[in-house]
Amino acid sequence: MTNREIAAALEEVADLLEFQGANPFRVRAYRNGARKVADASQSLVGVVESSGAVALTEIDGVGKDLAEKIAELATEGSLAMFDELREQVPPGVLALMRVPGLGPKKAAAVHKELGVGSLDQLRAACEAGEVQQLKGFGKKTEETILAGIDLAAKAGERIRWADADAVVQRLLEHMDGLGAIKRRDPAGSYRRGKETVGDLDLLVDVGESMDPTAVAAVMDRFGEFEGVAEVIARGDTKMSLRMDSGLQIDLRCVPSESYGAALQYFTGSKEHNVEVRGRAKARGLKVNEWGVFKADGEERVAGESEEQVYVALGLPLFPPELRENRQEFAAAEAGKLPRLIELGDLRGDLHMHTSATDGRATVREMVAAARERGLEYIAITDHSKRVTMAHGLDADRLRAQWREIDVVNEELTSEGVDFRVLKGIECDILEAGPMDLPDDVLAEADWVIASLHYGQNQPRAKIMDRLLGAVAHPSVSIIAHPTGRLIGKRAPYDVEMDELIAACAEHGKCLELNANPARLDLDDVHCAAAKAAGVPIVISSDAHSPEGLDVLRYGVLQARRAGLTADDVANTSAIKALLSRVGG
DNA sequence: GCCGTTTTCGGCCCGACTGTTTTCAGTCG
């Protein structure tokens, strides 16, 4: 089983236990375990095979029990306790808990009292007016549930960060200019730069005192945002909207003295905050969204700025991208919190296409676009001939393009421009294993990307043969979009990432972090694993047009989540250093 | 189910909002 599959199983165990009314802390332990498994950079099957179940207890939050259950999943592919739980809880009941407003208690009630075991039955029971008769339920609750059933399909659907960003920018533009707003920041998983975002949070500083008039003005303006379908809730400080698209946006208004605490709190992650609060408690302090307080009284120790909040707890101001309770607390204690890479650190872009294949611009136009964006070098890497739909290049057309690149480089040199174009190719790894172009052609290239576009559904052994063969090829510099996943659309191909990373380390090859917002491949966990193995990451745009270069920032955000510094990313180097570091 | 700078037992983050309630449970983040 993959780590992801093991994590999904543990997560479902937690759901089932929660439905049964189990000890909430036991439920939390399973959820926490699921997250740790999903975040693990090594394949846990491999860990269990080489070191046994006991090695898993090294993972923080995994004790003897969970270690044995994870090992059982890893070696057997199933878990006896999981199967028993599934027998006790009818299938379909878990879907009930995904209806907004229906948590484990209410879901259990409708199941126990009314025999409801599916969304269809729940709808029927609501429409028959049976649900409002239950103790603790009423007419309003029934209506909420009925509306929630329709939302259940959409709910849980996360949007890409880049799409969330578009909404955020529109929202900020809509809100800005209102005098009642002193400061404002989008928070939540958007601020942490997660590759997908479930809902949006906007935090607003309404001034020294929570002037009700100011709050009302902010909330009124918020409610007038274009595309609002409904106001879900509106209280004294908090308001929630649902957009036509189904996206939920939460607004929180806080006084200036609490703004930093609120920003810290609403940025999350939940797991990071649990740790923060636990640490506060150990220091005799209490943290909530209003500030840091002495545990025994009302005295506020911090709250105005986020930095003050962390400092009061003896912690550094963590970059939002690292706030996942993965390694950040340990790194901070060791004084090894990384200085994360920034967009300005990138000096080149090593993956892009031109109109010779499926791109829209010429080599010269791509050079101009890259120079406008402050880059010092690019590699032109069009598709190879196997990619017939894109009119991929054969050896002759490729060599013709390289002659053109020679001319462009000579022009740049004669104009005194410090910019260089590398002669590259995105060469397919054919279904049977070999590269799509002859070795002597690849040997002439400055930069060879190896990619897998066909036979993506092959079994793991075959996929790995192809990838490892490419890594060992003397002319190959890098594996592009190593898992092939498209976020929310296409599953990754069956890659044993540990093995691929180890091979890259052995042969001195790079792995790509493809910055296309639909790909972001490698993901943050795998990037961190590559870093740990000393494998350089290359952040690439895979641009098919001049504007396509602008996606680099999404890749940088993902790299930051992985804890990457400029040194971990090869294309932060000047051209000479790059080529001496990673061949070509 | 996990964990230990007062602990191997007894804790485990904290508050807003809603609805069904006259003081609180459930849900959400």
JSON list of N, CA and C (backbone and C1' of nucleotides) in Angstrom, two decimals, chain A residues 23 25 28 61 63 66 101 103 106 138 141 234 236-238 265 274 277 281 288 290, chain B residues 1-4 6 11-21 25-29:
[
{"chain": "A", "resi": 23, "resn": "ASN", "atom": "N", "xyz": [-14.13, 7.88, 22.12]},
{"chain": "A", "resi": 23, "resn": "ASN", "atom": "CA", "xyz": [-13.36, 8.93, 22.78]},
{"chain": "A", "resi": 23, "resn": "ASN", "atom": "C", "xyz": [-12.76, 9.87, 21.72]},
{"chain": "A", "resi": 25, "resn": "PHE", "atom": "N", "xyz": [-10.46, 11.92, 21.73]},
{"chain": "A", "resi": 25, "resn": "PHE", "atom": "CA", "xyz": [-9.00, 11.99, 21.66]},
{"chain": "A", "resi": 25, "resn": "PHE", "atom": "C", "xyz": [-8.43, 10.78, 20.96]},
{"chain": "A", "resi": 28, "resn": "ARG", "atom": "N", "xyz": [-8.90, 11.63, 17.43]},
{"chain": "A", "resi": 28, "resn": "ARG", "atom": "CA", "xyz": [-7.86, 12.58, 17.01]},
{"chain": "A", "resi": 28, "resn": "ARG", "atom": "C", "xyz": [-6.53, 11.86, 16.75]},
{"chain": "A", "resi": 61, "resn": "GLY", "atom": "N", "xyz": [3.63, 11.03, 17.45]},
{"chain": "A", "resi": 61, "resn": "GLY", "atom": "CA", "xyz": [2.18, 10.82, 17.41]},
{"chain": "A", "resi": 61, "resn": "GLY", "atom": "C", "xyz": [1.80, 9.39, 17.05]},
{"chain": "A", "resi": 63, "resn": "GLY", "atom": "N", "xyz": [2.23, 5.68, 18.32]},
{"chain": "A", "resi": 63, "resn": "GLY", "atom": "CA", "xyz": [2.67, 4.82, 19.42]},
{"chain": "A", "resi": 63, "resn": "GLY", "atom": "C", "xyz": [2.63, 3.36, 19.00]},
{"chain": "A", "resi": 66, "resn": "LEU", "atom": "N", "xyz": [-0.79, 2.28, 17.03]},
{"chain": "A", "resi": 66, "resn": "LEU", "atom": "CA", "xyz": [-0.90, 2.77, 15.66]},
{"chain": "A", "resi": 66, "resn": "LEU", "atom": "C", "xyz": [0.19, 2.16, 14.78]},
{"chain": "A", "resi": 101, "resn": "GLY", "atom": "N", "xyz": [-23.41, 20.72, 8.59]},
{"chain": "A", "resi": 101, "resn": "GLY", "atom": "CA", "xyz": [-24.41, 20.83, 9.65]},
{"chain": "A", "resi": 101, "resn": "GLY", "atom": "C", "xyz": [-24.73, 19.50, 10.30]},
{"chain": "A", "resi": 103, "resn": "GLY", "atom": "N", "xyz": [-22.97, 16.58, 11.96]},
{"chain": "A", "resi": 103, "resn": "GLY", "atom": "CA", "xyz": [-21.74, 15.99, 12.50]},
{"chain": "A", "resi": 103, "resn": "GLY", "atom": "C", "xyz": [-22.00, 14.57, 12.95]},
{"chain": "A", "resi": 106, "resn": "LYS", "atom": "N", "xyz": [-25.35, 14.10, 15.26]},
{"chain": "A", "resi": 106, "resn": "LYS", "atom": "CA", "xyz": [-26.63, 14.21, 14.56]},
{"chain": "A", "resi": 106, "resn": "LYS", "atom": "C", "xyz": [-26.77, 13.10, 13.52]},
{"chain": "A", "resi": 138, "resn": "GLY", "atom": "N", "xyz": [-34.85, 20.59, 14.95]},
{"chain": "A", "resi": 138, "resn": "GLY", "atom": "CA", "xyz": [-36.04, 21.42, 14.78]},
{"chain": "A", "resi": 138, "resn": "GLY", "atom": "C", "xyz": [-36.24, 21.69, 13.32]},
{"chain": "A", "resi": 141, "resn": "THR", "atom": "N", "xyz": [-33.11, 23.13, 11.59]},
{"chain": "A", "resi": 141, "resn": "THR", "atom": "CA", "xyz": [-32.07, 22.12, 11.39]},
{"chain": "A", "resi": 141, "resn": "THR", "atom": "C", "xyz": [-32.41, 21.27, 10.17]},
{"chain": "A", "resi": 234, "resn": "ARG", "atom": "N", "xyz": [-24.05, 35.53, 10.08]},
{"chain": "A", "resi": 234, "resn": "ARG", "atom": "CA", "xyz": [-23.55, 36.87, 10.37]},
{"chain": "A", "resi": 234, "resn": "ARG", "atom": "C", "xyz": [-23.73, 37.14, 11.85]},
{"chain": "A", "resi": 236, "resn": "ASP", "atom": "N", "xyz": [-21.53, 38.96, 15.53]},
{"chain": "A", "resi": 236, "resn": "ASP", "atom": "CA", "xyz": [-20.92, 40.22, 15.96]},
{"chain": "A", "resi": 236, "resn": "ASP", "atom": "C", "xyz": [-19.55, 40.44, 15.35]},
{"chain": "A", "resi": 237, "resn": "THR", "atom": "N", "xyz": [-18.82, 39.35, 15.13]},
{"chain": "A", "resi": 237, "resn": "THR", "atom": "CA", "xyz": [-17.45, 39.48, 14.63]},
{"chain": "A", "resi": 237, "resn": "THR", "atom": "C", "xyz": [-17.22, 38.67, 13.38]},
{"chain": "A", "resi": 238, "resn": "LYS", "atom": "N", "xyz": [-18.08, 37.71, 13.11]},
{"chain": "A", "resi": 238, "resn": "LYS", "atom": "CA", "xyz": [-17.83, 36.73, 12.06]},
{"chain": "A", "resi": 238, "resn": "LYS", "atom": "C", "xyz": [-18.98, 36.69, 11.07]},
{"chain": "A", "resi": 265, "resn": "TYR", "atom": "N", "xyz": [-3.96, 32.80, 14.37]},
{"chain": "A", "resi": 265, "resn": "TYR", "atom": "CA", "xyz": [-4.97, 31.77, 14.60]},
{"chain": "A", "resi": 265, "resn": "TYR", "atom": "C", "xyz": [-5.64, 31.32, 13.30]},
{"chain": "A", "resi": 274, "resn": "VAL", "atom": "N", "xyz": [-2.62, 23.71, 17.35]},
{"chain": "A", "resi": 274, "resn": "VAL", "atom": "CA", "xyz": [-2.74, 22.82, 18.51]},
{"chain": "A", "resi": 274, "resn": "VAL", "atom": "C", "xyz": [-1.38, 22.77, 19.23]},
{"chain": "A", "resi": 277, "resn": "ARG", "atom": "N", "xyz": [-0.64, 26.10, 21.01]},
{"chain": "A", "resi": 277, "resn": "ARG", "atom": "CA", "xyz": [-1.40, 26.28, 22.24]},
{"chain": "A", "resi": 277, "resn": "ARG", "atom": "C", "xyz": [-0.90, 25.36, 23.34]},
{"chain": "A", "resi": 281, "resn": "LYS", "atom": "N", "xyz": [0.52, 26.64, 26.93]},
{"chain": "A", "resi": 281, "resn": "LYS", "atom": "CA", "xyz": [0.02, 26.11, 28.20]},
{"chain": "A", "resi": 281, "resn": "LYS", "atom": "C", "xyz": [1.20, 25.69, 29.10]},
{"chain": "A", "resi": 288, "resn": "ASN", "atom": "N", "xyz": [-5.49, 32.51, 22.36]},
{"chain": "A", "resi": 288, "resn": "ASN", "atom": "CA", "xyz": [-6.70, 32.37, 21.54]},
{"chain": "A", "resi": 288, "resn": "ASN", "atom": "C", "xyz": [-6.63, 33.45, 20.46]},
{"chain": "A", "resi": 290, "resn": "TRP", "atom": "N", "xyz": [-7.74, 36.22, 20.35]},
{"chain": "A", "resi": 290, "resn": "TRP", "atom": "CA", "xyz": [-7.75, 37.60, 20.84]},
{"chain": "A", "resi": 290, "resn": "TRP", "atom": "C", "xyz": [-6.40, 38.01, 21.41]},
{"chain": "B", "resi": 1, "resn": "DG", "atom": "P", "xyz": [-6.99, 1.99, 20.63]},
{"chain": "B", "resi": 1, "resn": "DG", "atom": "O5'", "xyz": [-6.25, 3.40, 20.55]},
{"chain": "B", "resi": 1, "resn": "DG", "atom": "C5'", "xyz": [-6.00, 3.91, 19.28]},
{"chain": "B", "resi": 1, "resn": "DG", "atom": "C4'", "xyz": [-4.92, 4.96, 19.39]},
{"chain": "B", "resi": 1, "resn": "DG", "atom": "C3'", "xyz": [-3.68, 4.50, 20.14]},
{"chain": "B", "resi": 1, "resn": "DG", "atom": "O3'", "xyz": [-2.54, 5.08, 19.48]},
{"chain": "B", "resi": 1, "resn": "DG", "atom": "C1'", "xyz": [-4.65, 6.34, 21.27]},
{"chain": "B", "resi": 2, "resn": "DC", "atom": "P", "xyz": [-1.06, 4.91, 20.04]},
{"chain": "B", "resi": 2, "resn": "DC", "atom": "O5'", "xyz": [-0.76, 6.37, 20.61]},
{"chain": "B", "resi": 2, "resn": "DC", "atom": "C5'", "xyz": [-0.91, 7.48, 19.74]},
{"chain": "B", "resi": 2, "resn": "DC", "atom": "C4'", "xyz": [-0.36, 8.73, 20.41]},
{"chain": "B", "resi": 2, "resn": "DC", "atom": "C3'", "xyz": [0.99, 8.51, 21.08]},
{"chain": "B", "resi": 2, "resn": "DC", "atom": "O3'", "xyz": [1.87, 9.56, 20.74]},
{"chain": "B", "resi": 2, "resn": "DC", "atom": "C1'", "xyz": [-0.60, 9.31, 22.67]},
{"chain": "B", "resi": 3, "resn": "DC", "atom": "P", "xyz": [3.43, 9.40, 21.09]},
{"chain": "B", "resi": 3, "resn": "DC", "atom": "O5'", "xyz": [3.60, 10.30, 22.38]},
{"chain": "B", "resi": 3, "resn": "DC", "atom": "C5'", "xyz": [3.03, 11.59, 22.44]},
{"chain": "B", "resi": 3, "resn": "DC", "atom": "C4'", "xyz": [3.12, 12.09, 23.87]},
{"chain": "B", "resi": 3, "resn": "DC", "atom": "C3'", "xyz": [4.40, 11.65, 24.56]},
{"chain": "B", "resi": 3, "resn": "DC", "atom": "O3'", "xyz": [5.15, 12.79, 24.93]},
{"chain": "B", "resi": 3, "resn": "DC", "atom": "C1'", "xyz": [2.47, 11.20, 25.91]},
{"chain": "B", "resi": 4, "resn": "DG", "atom": "P", "xyz": [6.71, 12.58, 25.34]},
{"chain": "B", "resi": 4, "resn": "DG", "atom": "O5'", "xyz": [6.73, 13.20, 26.80]},
{"chain": "B", "resi": 4, "resn": "DG", "atom": "C5'", "xyz": [6.19, 14.51, 27.03]},
{"chain": "B", "resi": 4, "resn": "DG", "atom": "C4'", "xyz": [6.20, 14.76, 28.51]},
{"chain": "B", "resi": 4, "resn": "DG", "atom": "C3'", "xyz": [7.52, 14.43, 29.18]},
{"chain": "B", "resi": 4, "resn": "DG", "atom": "O3'", "xyz": [7.96, 15.49, 30.03]},
{"chain": "B", "resi": 4, "resn": "DG", "atom": "C1'", "xyz": [5.74, 13.04, 30.05]},
{"chain": "B", "resi": 6, "resn": "DT", "atom": "P", "xyz": [7.53, 21.39, 34.42]},
{"chain": "B", "resi": 6, "resn": "DT", "atom": "O5'", "xyz": [6.11, 20.73, 34.82]},
{"chain": "B", "resi": 6, "resn": "DT", "atom": "C5'", "xyz": [6.00, 19.31, 34.93]},
{"chain": "B", "resi": 6, "resn": "DT", "atom": "C4'", "xyz": [6.57, 18.84, 36.25]},
{"chain": "B", "resi": 6, "resn": "DT", "atom": "C3'", "xyz": [6.05, 17.49, 36.75]},
{"chain": "B", "resi": 6, "resn": "DT", "atom": "O3'", "xyz": [7.07, 16.75, 37.37]},
{"chain": "B", "resi": 6, "resn": "DT", "atom": "C1'", "xyz": [5.49, 19.20, 38.30]},
{"chain": "B", "resi": 11, "resn": "DG", "atom": "P", "xyz": [-7.24, 15.31, 35.17]},
{"chain": "B", "resi": 11, "resn": "DG", "atom": "O5'", "xyz": [-7.04, 16.59, 34.25]},
{"chain": "B", "resi": 11, "resn": "DG", "atom": "C5'", "xyz": [-7.26, 16.51, 32.86]},
{"chain": "B", "resi": 11, "resn": "DG", "atom": "C4'", "xyz": [-5.95, 16.60, 32.10]},
{"chain": "B", "resi": 11, "resn": "DG", "atom": "C3'", "xyz": [-6.15, 17.04, 30.67]},
{"chain": "B", "resi": 11, "resn": "DG", "atom": "O3'", "xyz": [-5.88, 18.43, 30.56]},
{"chain": "B", "resi": 11, "resn": "DG", "atom": "C1'", "xyz": [-4.77, 15.06, 30.81]},
{"chain": "B", "resi": 12, "resn": "DC", "atom": "P", "xyz": [-6.69, 19.25, 29.45]},
{"chain": "B", "resi": 12, "resn": "DC", "atom": "O5'", "xyz": [-6.12, 18.67, 28.08]},
{"chain": "B", "resi": 12, "resn": "DC", "atom": "C5'", "xyz": [-4.73, 18.85, 27.77]},
{"chain": "B", "resi": 12, "resn": "DC", "atom": "C4'", "xyz": [-4.44, 18.10, 26.50]},
{"chain": "B", "resi": 12, "resn": "DC", "atom": "C3'", "xyz": [-5.39, 18.49, 25.35]},
{"chain": "B", "resi": 12, "resn": "DC", "atom": "O3'", "xyz": [-4.64, 18.81, 24.20]},
{"chain": "B", "resi": 12, "resn": "DC", "atom": "C1'", "xyz": [-5.33, 16.13, 25.62]},
{"chain": "B", "resi": 13, "resn": "DC", "atom": "P", "xyz": [-5.32, 19.75, 23.10]},
{"chain": "B", "resi": 13, "resn": "DC", "atom": "O5'", "xyz": [-5.36, 21.16, 23.80]},
{"chain": "B", "resi": 13, "resn": "DC", "atom": "C5'", "xyz": [-4.25, 22.03, 23.69]},
{"chain": "B", "resi": 13, "resn": "DC", "atom": "C4'", "xyz": [-4.71, 23.43, 23.44]},
{"chain": "B", "resi": 13, "resn": "DC", "atom": "C3'", "xyz": [-5.86, 23.85, 24.37]},
{"chain": "B", "resi": 13, "resn": "DC", "atom": "O3'", "xyz": [-5.64, 25.20, 24.73]},
{"chain": "B", "resi": 13, "resn": "DC", "atom": "C1'", "xyz": [-6.57, 24.04, 22.11]},
{"chain": "B", "resi": 14, "resn": "DC", "atom": "P", "xyz": [-6.50, 25.91, 25.84]},
{"chain": "B", "resi": 14, "resn": "DC", "atom": "O5'", "xyz": [-7.60, 26.67, 24.98]},
{"chain": "B", "resi": 14, "resn": "DC", "atom": "C5'", "xyz": [-7.20, 27.70, 24.09]},
{"chain": "B", "resi": 14, "resn": "DC", "atom": "C4'", "xyz": [-8.38, 28.16, 23.31]},
{"chain": "B", "resi": 14, "resn": "DC", "atom": "C3'", "xyz": [-9.64, 28.42, 24.16]},
{"chain": "B", "resi": 14, "resn": "DC", "atom": "O3'", "xyz": [-9.85, 29.82, 24.19]},
{"chain": "B", "resi": 14, "resn": "DC", "atom": "C1'", "xyz": [-10.14, 27.31, 22.10]},
{"chain": "B", "resi": 15, "resn": "DG", "atom": "P", "xyz": [-11.05, 30.43, 25.03]},
{"chain": "B", "resi": 15, "resn": "DG", "atom": "O5'", "xyz": [-12.02, 30.94, 23.88]},
{"chain": "B", "resi": 15, "resn": "DG", "atom": "C5'", "xyz": [-11.49, 31.80, 22.90]},
{"chain": "B", "resi": 15, "resn": "DG", "atom": "C4'", "xyz": [-12.42, 31.83, 21.72]},
{"chain": "B", "resi": 15, "resn": "DG", "atom": "C3'", "xyz": [-13.85, 32.28, 22.04]},
{"chain": "B", "resi": 15, "resn": "DG", "atom": "O3'", "xyz": [-14.20, 33.26, 21.08]},
{"chain": "B", "resi": 15, "resn": "DG", "atom": "C1'", "xyz": [-13.90, 30.25, 20.84]},
{"chain": "B", "resi": 16, "resn": "DA", "atom": "P", "xyz": [-15.52, 34.11, 21.24]},
{"chain": "B", "resi": 16, "resn": "DA", "atom": "O5'", "xyz": [-16.25, 33.74, 19.87]},
{"chain": "B", "resi": 16, "resn": "DA", "atom": "C5'", "xyz": [-15.57, 34.00, 18.65]},
{"chain": "B", "resi": 16, "resn": "DA", "atom": "C4'", "xyz": [-16.49, 33.67, 17.50]},
{"chain": "B", "resi": 16, "resn": "DA", "atom": "C3'", "xyz": [-17.91, 34.20, 17.66]},
{"chain": "B", "resi": 16, "resn": "DA", "atom": "O3'", "xyz": [-18.35, 34.68, 16.41]},
{"chain": "B", "resi": 16, "resn": "DA", "atom": "C1'", "xyz": [-17.96, 31.82, 17.55]},
{"chain": "B", "resi": 17, "resn": "DC", "atom": "P", "xyz": [-19.71, 35.50, 16.32]},
{"chain": "B", "resi": 17, "resn": "DC", "atom": "O5'", "xyz": [-20.70, 34.34, 15.85]},
{"chain": "B", "resi": 17, "resn": "DC", "atom": "C5'", "xyz": [-20.44, 33.63, 14.64]},
{"chain": "B", "resi": 17, "resn": "DC", "atom": "C4'", "xyz": [-21.42, 32.50, 14.52]},
{"chain": "B", "resi": 17, "resn": "DC", "atom": "C3'", "xyz": [-22.88, 32.89, 14.80]},
{"chain": "B", "resi": 17, "resn": "DC", "atom": "O3'", "xyz": [-23.64, 32.66, 13.63]},
{"chain": "B", "resi": 17, "resn": "DC", "atom": "C1'", "xyz": [-22.28, 30.86, 15.90]},
{"chain": "B", "resi": 18, "resn": "DT", "atom": "P", "xyz": [-25.14, 33.07, 13.58]},
{"chain": "B", "resi": 18, "resn": "DT", "atom": "O5'", "xyz": [-25.83, 31.66, 13.80]},
{"chain": "B", "resi": 18, "resn": "DT", "atom": "C5'", "xyz": [-25.42, 30.56, 12.99]},
{"chain": "B", "resi": 18, "resn": "DT", "atom": "C4'", "xyz": [-26.21, 29.34, 13.39]},
{"chain": "B", "resi": 18, "resn": "DT", "atom": "C3'", "xyz": [-27.69, 29.62, 13.66]},
{"chain": "B", "resi": 18, "resn": "DT", "atom": "O3'", "xyz": [-28.46, 28.78, 12.82]},
{"chain": "B", "resi": 18, "resn": "DT", "atom": "C1'", "xyz": [-26.70, 28.42, 15.48]},
{"chain": "B", "resi": 19, "resn": "DG", "atom": "P", "xyz": [-30.04, 28.97, 12.76]},
{"chain": "B", "resi": 19, "resn": "DG", "atom": "O5'", "xyz": [-30.51, 27.85, 13.78]},
{"chain": "B", "resi": 19, "resn": "DG", "atom": "C5'", "xyz": [-30.03, 26.52, 13.58]},
{"chain": "B", "resi": 19, "resn": "DG", "atom": "C4'", "xyz": [-30.47, 25.66, 14.74]},
{"chain": "B", "resi": 19, "resn": "DG", "atom": "C3'", "xyz": [-31.96, 25.82, 15.10]},
{"chain": "B", "resi": 19, "resn": "DG", "atom": "O3'", "xyz": [-32.47, 24.52, 15.36]},
{"chain": "B", "resi": 19, "resn": "DG", "atom": "C1'", "xyz": [-30.63, 26.24, 17.01]},
{"chain": "B", "resi": 20, "resn": "DT", "atom": "P", "xyz": [-34.00, 24.32, 15.46]},
{"chain": "B", "resi": 20, "resn": "DT", "atom": "O5'", "xyz": [-34.11, 23.90, 17.00]},
{"chain": "B", "resi": 20, "resn": "DT", "atom": "C5'", "xyz": [-33.37, 22.78, 17.44]},
{"chain": "B", "resi": 20, "resn": "DT", "atom": "C4'", "xyz": [-33.29, 22.78, 18.94]},
{"chain": "B", "resi": 20, "resn": "DT", "atom": "C3'", "xyz": [-34.67, 22.87, 19.64]},
{"chain": "B", "resi": 20, "resn": "DT", "atom": "O3'", "xyz": [-34.68, 21.98, 20.75]},
{"chain": "B", "resi": 20, "resn": "DT", "atom": "C1'", "xyz": [-33.26, 24.58, 20.40]},
{"chain": "B", "resi": 21, "resn": "DT", "atom": "P", "xyz": [-35.96, 21.81, 21.56]},
{"chain": "B", "resi": 21, "resn": "DT", "atom": "O5'", "xyz": [-35.39, 22.19, 22.99]},
{"chain": "B", "resi": 21, "resn": "DT", "atom": "C5'", "xyz": [-35.34, 23.60, 23.34]},
{"chain": "B", "resi": 21, "resn": "DT", "atom": "C4'", "xyz": [-34.10, 23.83, 24.16]},
{"chain": "B", "resi": 21, "resn": "DT", "atom": "C3'", "xyz": [-34.39, 24.63, 25.44]},
{"chain": "B", "resi": 21, "resn": "DT", "atom": "O3'", "xyz": [-34.87, 23.79, 26.49]},
{"chain": "B", "resi": 21, "resn": "DT", "atom": "C1'", "xyz": [-32.60, 25.62, 24.32]},
{"chain": "B", "resi": 25, "resn": "DA", "atom": "P", "xyz": [-24.31, 20.59, 27.56]},
{"chain": "B", "resi": 25, "resn": "DA", "atom": "O5'", "xyz": [-24.65, 19.87, 26.18]},
{"chain": "B", "resi": 25, "resn": "DA", "atom": "C5'", "xyz": [-26.01, 19.57, 25.84]},
{"chain": "B", "resi": 25, "resn": "DA", "atom": "C4'", "xyz": [-26.11, 19.39, 24.34]},
{"chain": "B", "resi": 25, "resn": "DA", "atom": "C3'", "xyz": [-24.94, 18.60, 23.73]},
{"chain": "B", "resi": 25, "resn": "DA", "atom": "O3'", "xyz": [-25.48, 17.73, 22.76]},
{"chain": "B", "resi": 25, "resn": "DA", "atom": "C1'", "xyz": [-25.03, 20.77, 22.77]},
{"chain": "B", "resi": 26, "resn": "DG", "atom": "P", "xyz": [-24.51, 16.72, 22.00]},
{"chain": "B", "resi": 26, "resn": "DG", "atom": "O5'", "xyz": [-24.29, 17.44, 20.60]},
{"chain": "B", "resi": 26, "resn": "DG", "atom": "C5'", "xyz": [-25.41, 17.81, 19.83]},
{"chain": "B", "resi": 26, "resn": "DG", "atom": "C4'", "xyz": [-24.94, 18.60, 18.63]},
{"chain": "B", "resi": 26, "resn": "DG", "atom": "C3'", "xyz": [-23.71, 18.01, 17.91]},
{"chain": "B", "resi": 26, "resn": "DG", "atom": "O3'", "xyz": [-24.09, 17.76, 16.58]},
{"chain": "B", "resi": 26, "resn": "DG", "atom": "C1'", "xyz": [-23.43, 20.34, 18.29]},
{"chain": "B", "resi": 27, "resn": "DT", "atom": "P", "xyz": [-23.07, 17.12, 15.55]},
{"chain": "B", "resi": 27, "resn": "DT", "atom": "O5'", "xyz": [-22.44, 18.40, 14.85]},
{"chain": "B", "resi": 27, "resn": "DT", "atom": "C5'", "xyz": [-23.29, 19.37, 14.25]},
{"chain": "B", "resi": 27, "resn": "DT", "atom": "C4'", "xyz": [-22.46, 20.53, 13.77]},
{"chain": "B", "resi": 27, "resn": "DT", "atom": "C3'", "xyz": [-21.18, 20.12, 13.02]},
{"chain": "B", "resi": 27, "resn": "DT", "atom": "O3'", "xyz": [-21.28, 20.61, 11.69]},
{"chain": "B", "resi": 27, "resn": "DT", "atom": "C1'", "xyz": [-20.76, 21.87, 14.59]},
{"chain": "B", "resi": 28, "resn": "DC", "atom": "P", "xyz": [-20.15, 20.26, 10.62]},
{"chain": "B", "resi": 28, "resn": "DC", "atom": "O5'", "xyz": [-19.20, 21.54, 10.70]},
{"chain": "B", "resi": 28, "resn": "DC", "atom": "C5'", "xyz": [-19.76, 22.84, 10.57]},
{"chain": "B", "resi": 28, "resn": "DC", "atom": "C4'", "xyz": [-18.70, 23.86, 10.89]},
{"chain": "B", "resi": 28, "resn": "DC", "atom": "C3'", "xyz": [-17.35, 23.54, 10.27]},
{"chain": "B", "resi": 28, "resn": "DC", "atom": "O3'", "xyz": [-17.08, 24.48, 9.25]},
{"chain": "B", "resi": 28, "resn": "DC", "atom": "C1'", "xyz": [-17.16, 24.27, 12.56]},
{"chain": "B", "resi": 29, "resn": "DG", "atom": "P", "xyz": [-15.85, 24.27, 8.25]},
{"chain": "B", "resi": 29, "resn": "DG", "atom": "O5'", "xyz": [-14.69, 25.11, 8.93]},
{"chain": "B", "resi": 29, "resn": "DG", "atom": "C5'", "xyz": [-14.88, 26.48, 9.19]},
{"chain": "B", "resi": 29, "resn": "DG", "atom": "C4'", "xyz": [-13.77, 26.97, 10.08]},
{"chain": "B", "resi": 29, "resn": "DG", "atom": "C3'", "xyz": [-12.38, 26.55, 9.58]},
{"chain": "B", "resi": 29, "resn": "DG", "atom": "O3'", "xyz": [-11.51, 27.67, 9.59]},
{"chain": "B", "resi": 29, "resn": "DG", "atom": "C1'", "xyz": [-12.65, 26.01, 11.86]}
]
